[in-house]
Amino acid sequence: MISQAELKRVRALQQKKFRAETKRFLAEGRKVVAELLSSPLRTESLYASEDAAAFIRGAAAERKVPVHVLAGHELDKLGTFESGNDLIAVVVQPEPPVFRAPAAGELMLALDGVRDPRNMGGLLRIADWFGVTQVLCSRECMEIYNPKVVGSAMGSLFRVAARYVDLAEELSRCAAGGASVYLAATEGVPVFDVKLARPAVLVLGSESHGLSRALGVVKSTLVAVPRIGHADSLNVAMAAAALCTEFVRQAQAG
């Protein structure tokens, strides 16, 4: 039996304040939890329907994670989905990574003021897709442990290390360490016309606000996704995918 106090503690993790205080967060849904249990992150406990418990029991037993079977109405109180709250994990937040400049040949992403949770999760997936293992986030960015970010990242959150920093200061340190810094901006040089040097940091801002003025002090190159048609702008995740594709193409072309 699970006490009401325990259920209240889990439900409280829907709020940023309690995630920060307890250093815990929620991961929800079968795909995300399966990815979680194959990652190095520590899962503290699982709450599941009978069917979901059968689905996850083997992996949970291997990791020695307790599985608590709950009724549907109890799971709906714990989970954040409109429907289908059948598997919820309480996860211990890992320690944030320490500073390091990108290593030789490495591409790192930096996010400036990305506040939409689905964009944030999508950017973590894009980083994971392109083999980017470290993402720098300005302090104005959406919290990565927000349930909508965790869900949108679809497991990539567990493979990509994100760190919240003073972005201008951190980029200057990366540049001093030998990295090339590229700022994504509509007024930039078309990325196909730029010789992209690595190690590199690609900086992306929100679609609505662009990049912070504070980043103007960082030695950098402005790059853009070439516009052929008449759309006003690109979603930040779309721009990230297009620019990362060119980074990979040039790296593979030698």
JSON list of C-alpha atoms in Angstrom, two decimals, residues 14 27-30 32 75-76 78-88 147-148 151:
[
{"chain": "A", "resi": 14, "resn": "GLN", "atom": "CA", "xyz": [4.67, 18.44, -11.13]},
{"chain": "A", "resi": 27, "resn": "ALA", "atom": "CA", "xyz": [9.35, 10.70, -16.34]},
{"chain": "A", "resi": 28, "resn": "GLU", "atom": "CA", "xyz": [6.11, 9.47, -17.90]},
{"chain": "A", "resi": 29, "resn": "GLY", "atom": "CA", "xyz": [4.98, 6.99, -20.54]},
{"chain": "A", "resi": 30, "resn": "ARG", "atom": "CA", "xyz": [6.25, 3.60, -21.60]},
{"chain": "A", "resi": 32, "resn": "VAL", "atom": "CA", "xyz": [10.35, 7.38, -21.99]},
{"chain": "A", "resi": 75, "resn": "LEU", "atom": "CA", "xyz": [-2.25, 7.53, -11.58]},
{"chain": "A", "resi": 76, "resn": "ASP", "atom": "CA", "xyz": [-4.22, 10.37, -13.14]},
{"chain": "A", "resi": 78, "resn": "LEU", "atom": "CA", "xyz": [0.28, 11.72, -10.30]},
{"chain": "A", "resi": 79, "resn": "GLY", "atom": "CA", "xyz": [0.73, 12.10, -14.06]},
{"chain": "A", "resi": 80, "resn": "THR", "atom": "CA", "xyz": [0.49, 15.16, -16.27]},
{"chain": "A", "resi": 81, "resn": "PHE", "atom": "CA", "xyz": [-0.99, 13.60, -19.43]},
{"chain": "A", "resi": 82, "resn": "GLU", "atom": "CA", "xyz": [-4.62, 14.40, -20.30]},
{"chain": "A", "resi": 83, "resn": "SER", "atom": "CA", "xyz": [-5.13, 10.64, -20.63]},
{"chain": "A", "resi": 84, "resn": "GLY", "atom": "CA", "xyz": [-3.01, 7.48, -20.56]},
{"chain": "A", "resi": 85, "resn": "ASN", "atom": "CA", "xyz": [-1.24, 8.05, -17.25]},
{"chain": "A", "resi": 86, "resn": "ASP", "atom": "CA", "xyz": [-0.25, 4.41, -16.84]},
{"chain": "A", "resi": 87, "resn": "LEU", "atom": "CA", "xyz": [3.49, 4.56, -16.05]},
{"chain": "A", "resi": 88, "resn": "ILE", "atom": "CA", "xyz": [5.26, 7.24, -14.02]},
{"chain": "A", "resi": 147, "resn": "PRO", "atom": "CA", "xyz": [7.32, 17.31, -17.51]},
{"chain": "A", "resi": 148, "resn": "LYS", "atom": "CA", "xyz": [6.56, 18.67, -21.00]},
{"chain": "A", "resi": 151, "resn": "GLY", "atom": "CA", "xyz": [8.13, 14.04, -22.59]}
]
